[in-house]
Amino acid sequence: MQTHEITRRFTEHFVNAGHTRVPSASLILDDPNLLFVNAGMVQFKPYFLGQVPPPYPRATSIQKCVRTGDIDEVGKTTRHNTFFQMAGNFSFGDYFKEGAIEHAWNLVTGSQDTGGYGFDPDRIWVTVYQDDDEAIALWRRIAGLPEERIQRRGGDDNYWDMGVPGPGGPCSEIYFDRGPEHGREGGPVADEDRYLEIWNLVFMQDERGELSPKKGHPPIGSLPKKNIDTGMGIERVAYLLQGVDNVYETDLVRPVIARAEEFSGRRYGANHDDDVRFRVIADHARSGVMIIGDGVTPSNEGRGYVLRRLLRRIVRSARLLGVHEPVLGSFAEVVRDAMAPSYPELVTDFERISAVVRAEEEAFLATLTAGSRIFDTAVAATKQAGGSRLAGDKAFQLHDTYGFPIDLTLEMASEAGLTVDEQGFRSLMEEQRARAKADAAKHKVGHGDASVYRAVLDTAGGSEFLGYTDLAAEARVVGLVVDGAGVPAAGAGTKVEVVLDRTPFYAEGGGQLADTGWIRGDGFTVDVEDVQSPVAGLIVHRGTVTAGEAQVDAGVQAEVDTGRRAAVSRSHSATHLVHAGMRKHLGDAAAQAGSLNAPGRLRFDFTSPGGAVPTSVLTDVEDEVNAVLQNDEEVRWFVTSQDEARKLGALALFGEKYGDKVRIVEIGDYSRELCGGTHVHRSGQLGLVKLLSEASIGSGVRRVEALVGLDAFRFLAKEHVLVSQLAEQFKARPEELPERIGGVVERLRQAERELEKVRADAVLASAGALADGAEDVDGVALVAVAAPEGVNGNDLRALASDVRGRLGARPGVVALFSADGGKVSFVVATTAAARDRGLAAGKLIPAFAPAVGGRGGGKPDLAQGGGTNPAGIPDAVGALRGALRG
């Protein structure tokens, strides 16, 4: 049974059982605890927590998931994956254990002729939470399972939560017995390779805190209702129903391995080390394409770093298979073709996906070249010092600076006849992780932090947003929060968070800054400085009580700062126009990757795998955008379904979560996007848009900054004054300024080059005098002095080499020092005759470097270093002289 058929049957089974089909959420949701969606229940979490009323009593979905905790294990086993699909059915206070068990049993063991999977009931085992007698009784009654095929397990195995504060509960897992050839008897508690878990039924009833009930810690509370959350592993069911040994041999994964076989000329199954590499390529190619499809681009932090690591592991694995040409684009094509029946957006968005992977591969191949040089230098130094092990800090530098995975360093070191100090490497990695974890904890906002807002939501309901049409409105205070706690009143001077039943204030989101303004009640005023939505459905106004005492249940007048709102709205509309212009000229690969809409200015980030945007394109986009302004196009917005929005071609922002109903904003026929922000009514209200700059902010991501309206006019007026002043200074017309200024700059550069030559000649002219002044130290000609005045650190190498050349065939050592402020630079050079006597430049440095508070190193003929004690130069010379005598 093909994988797409497995997903179709799952969905049809539960739709027929009264469940609403819900599309997979993006892998990137606004959850402070998650890099990627890692379970089917994530998009339903607000319903489980009671933050938002569920729009349906029961639902089903096929959720794309990414789990990154075991990246290093992928390929080494056939059980670890980063990307997978989780089929689930969910009940929000509707049915509970009995319904979940009945639905699952009927699908798993139902005949294939009637839409089931047709698993043999006699080969099904289940596990339950250690004291869940109710689940045991239900399995015996509904499925007729004998007691010996129902096993009790502790919290580590049969209590489920997300690993972070949030919903959880005891669970019951369904296993399939693959047969005695796969392991020993005794059920899942004895062997989880033979008895393969395919489905987990979670009886969602608890809310966990920082400490998990999996480890015996009590939940911090109960969920508002008893719910069902299940997760069936599509890939696992696929390899059982397709009669293969693991997920890498199923119909959606094996084609990637086949393409890797074509590239490498090697065969999967012939060699264990090669098989690991084939599996890494297959798994990471799927994950990479799906992550990019949801809007992530490679970077050095967060999700972008995970993506970069996945893509680079593919390239590295291909190289270890003997493939040195670019491969990521081809692997992405295979993933697209395999996954498109379930995710058609991979086809429509493939131009962007392909551009991202190709740009990252090109960058990494250049990195490999640079890193390989560093590696070769480290290997040479290790061998020269008589060592057989590459230092852990060198391996860490290769990983941290050049993106070398440790196993690539291990492989390359082995080929060079060395081992690697893995313990030292892992210690440095652990220190880095600890720093990152501490920083993340410092910035984390968990579910526990939102409890006060949920309490307001539970008692008063959500906040009605009026800001699309009203900038002032009457409202009622339904909640006050001070220092994280609900209060009945807040006096003058208090920093307070105010929740209203209805508000014209826009909460920050979608790149648009929050409104500011005032909330005025009977005898009190709150200056609103920020507006946020900490939980879905609630709008929180943050500010200061400037007069009187704000009280819960008071009637108020909420007033938005209209000037600021208008300026922000102009910027937001301008961002839509710039986005449309970039896509028109650069193609669909120029997808929005972030934005900031502030009063009078905007920042627009977009993917541009091709590198810098040509100036001509920026000029054309600016002209087109201002033409739309001149035409004074109508700005329209309306609400429709997601399906209808897609048919209309409305652009959606990757990573944004959209509901069943979406809001479309159109600016004439030029721009059409899904957007919840505020906008002008006609494009002419923007006045003017001026693009200021375009620059890189990361691999494959560019940023355009622009001014809007009066700010753009002021900028151009300032530029006009500046140009007029320059024209007066150069006695030239404005259009002649580039040529005039270019000429002056070139003349200055020529003068600098001539001065540099004169200075260099003067420096080298002192070489003869220095060589003539060499002293004899036990048959070695030694020149050890502070360099002449005017010789800086950059000149020392050239001067030392010249002096060494003038010593001729004699054994000679040249050591020159240069002081600059509180720093010392030094260079040591040795003649061939000196090296024959065992005098290596790099080995002489430790004899004198401590005197100047420094260190250094290099090759036998030339070495260099630095220090922090210029006053120690005479002592350093004496120490070197003593070392030669010794």
mmCIF file of N, CA and C in Angstrom, residues 488-496 524-525 544-551:
data_model
loop_
_atom_site.group_PDB
_atom_site.id
_atom_site.type_symbol
_atom_site.label_atom_id
_atom_site.label_comp_id
_atom_site.label_asym_id
_atom_site.label_seq_id
_atom_site.Cartn_x
_atom_site.Cartn_y
_atom_site.Cartn_z
ATOM 1 N N PRO A 488 -7.248 44.371 41.075
ATOM 2 C CA PRO A 488 -8.534 45.044 40.856
ATOM 3 C C PRO A 488 -8.376 46.507 40.464
ATOM 4 N N ALA A 489 -7.218 47.120 40.817
ATOM 5 C CA ALA A 489 -7.026 48.533 40.525
ATOM 6 C C ALA A 489 -5.541 48.833 40.439
ATOM 7 N N ALA A 490 -5.191 49.962 39.770
ATOM 8 C CA ALA A 490 -3.795 50.384 39.635
ATOM 9 C C ALA A 490 -3.749 51.898 39.695
ATOM 10 N N GLY A 491 -2.929 52.432 40.606
ATOM 11 C CA GLY A 491 -2.870 53.861 40.814
ATOM 12 C C GLY A 491 -1.879 54.574 39.929
ATOM 13 N N ALA A 492 -1.862 55.897 40.055
ATOM 14 C CA ALA A 492 -0.996 56.744 39.233
ATOM 15 C C ALA A 492 0.463 56.338 39.397
ATOM 16 N N GLY A 493 1.177 56.327 38.273
ATOM 17 C CA GLY A 493 2.583 55.957 38.254
ATOM 18 C C GLY A 493 2.837 54.477 38.079
ATOM 19 N N THR A 494 1.787 53.660 38.065
ATOM 20 C CA THR A 494 1.940 52.205 37.973
ATOM 21 C C THR A 494 2.062 51.757 36.510
ATOM 22 N N LYS A 495 3.046 50.875 36.271
ATOM 23 C CA LYS A 495 3.115 50.205 34.979
ATOM 24 C C LYS A 495 2.044 49.121 34.969
ATOM 25 N N VAL A 496 1.159 49.151 34.004
ATOM 26 C CA VAL A 496 -0.010 48.280 34.042
ATOM 27 C C VAL A 496 -0.302 47.712 32.662
ATOM 28 N N PHE A 524 -9.340 58.769 35.527
ATOM 29 C CA PHE A 524 -8.013 58.182 35.321
ATOM 30 C C PHE A 524 -7.654 58.145 33.841
ATOM 31 N N THR A 525 -6.326 58.117 33.593
ATOM 32 C CA THR A 525 -5.808 58.023 32.229
ATOM 33 C C THR A 525 -4.649 57.039 32.205
ATOM 34 N N THR A 544 1.280 53.141 31.274
ATOM 35 C CA THR A 544 1.444 53.713 32.603
ATOM 36 C C THR A 544 0.197 54.502 32.979
ATOM 37 N N VAL A 545 -0.268 54.326 34.219
ATOM 38 C CA VAL A 545 -1.377 55.132 34.727
ATOM 39 C C VAL A 545 -0.811 56.514 35.027
ATOM 40 N N THR A 546 -1.217 57.526 34.275
ATOM 41 C CA THR A 546 -0.659 58.872 34.443
ATOM 42 C C THR A 546 -1.519 59.751 35.325
ATOM 43 N N ALA A 547 -2.741 59.333 35.595
ATOM 44 C CA ALA A 547 -3.608 60.119 36.471
ATOM 45 C C ALA A 547 -4.694 59.220 37.043
ATOM 46 N N GLY A 548 -5.069 59.438 38.322
ATOM 47 C CA GLY A 548 -6.160 58.708 38.934
ATOM 48 C C GLY A 548 -5.832 57.253 39.198
ATOM 49 N N GLU A 549 -6.886 56.437 39.261
ATOM 50 C CA GLU A 549 -6.745 55.022 39.548
ATOM 51 C C GLU A 549 -7.589 54.208 38.571
ATOM 52 N N ALA A 550 -6.916 53.390 37.756
ATOM 53 C CA ALA A 550 -7.632 52.521 36.815
ATOM 54 C C ALA A 550 -8.245 51.362 37.575
ATOM 55 N N GLN A 551 -9.499 50.994 37.230
ATOM 56 C CA GLN A 551 -10.198 49.934 37.946
ATOM 57 C C GLN A 551 -10.834 48.955 36.970
#
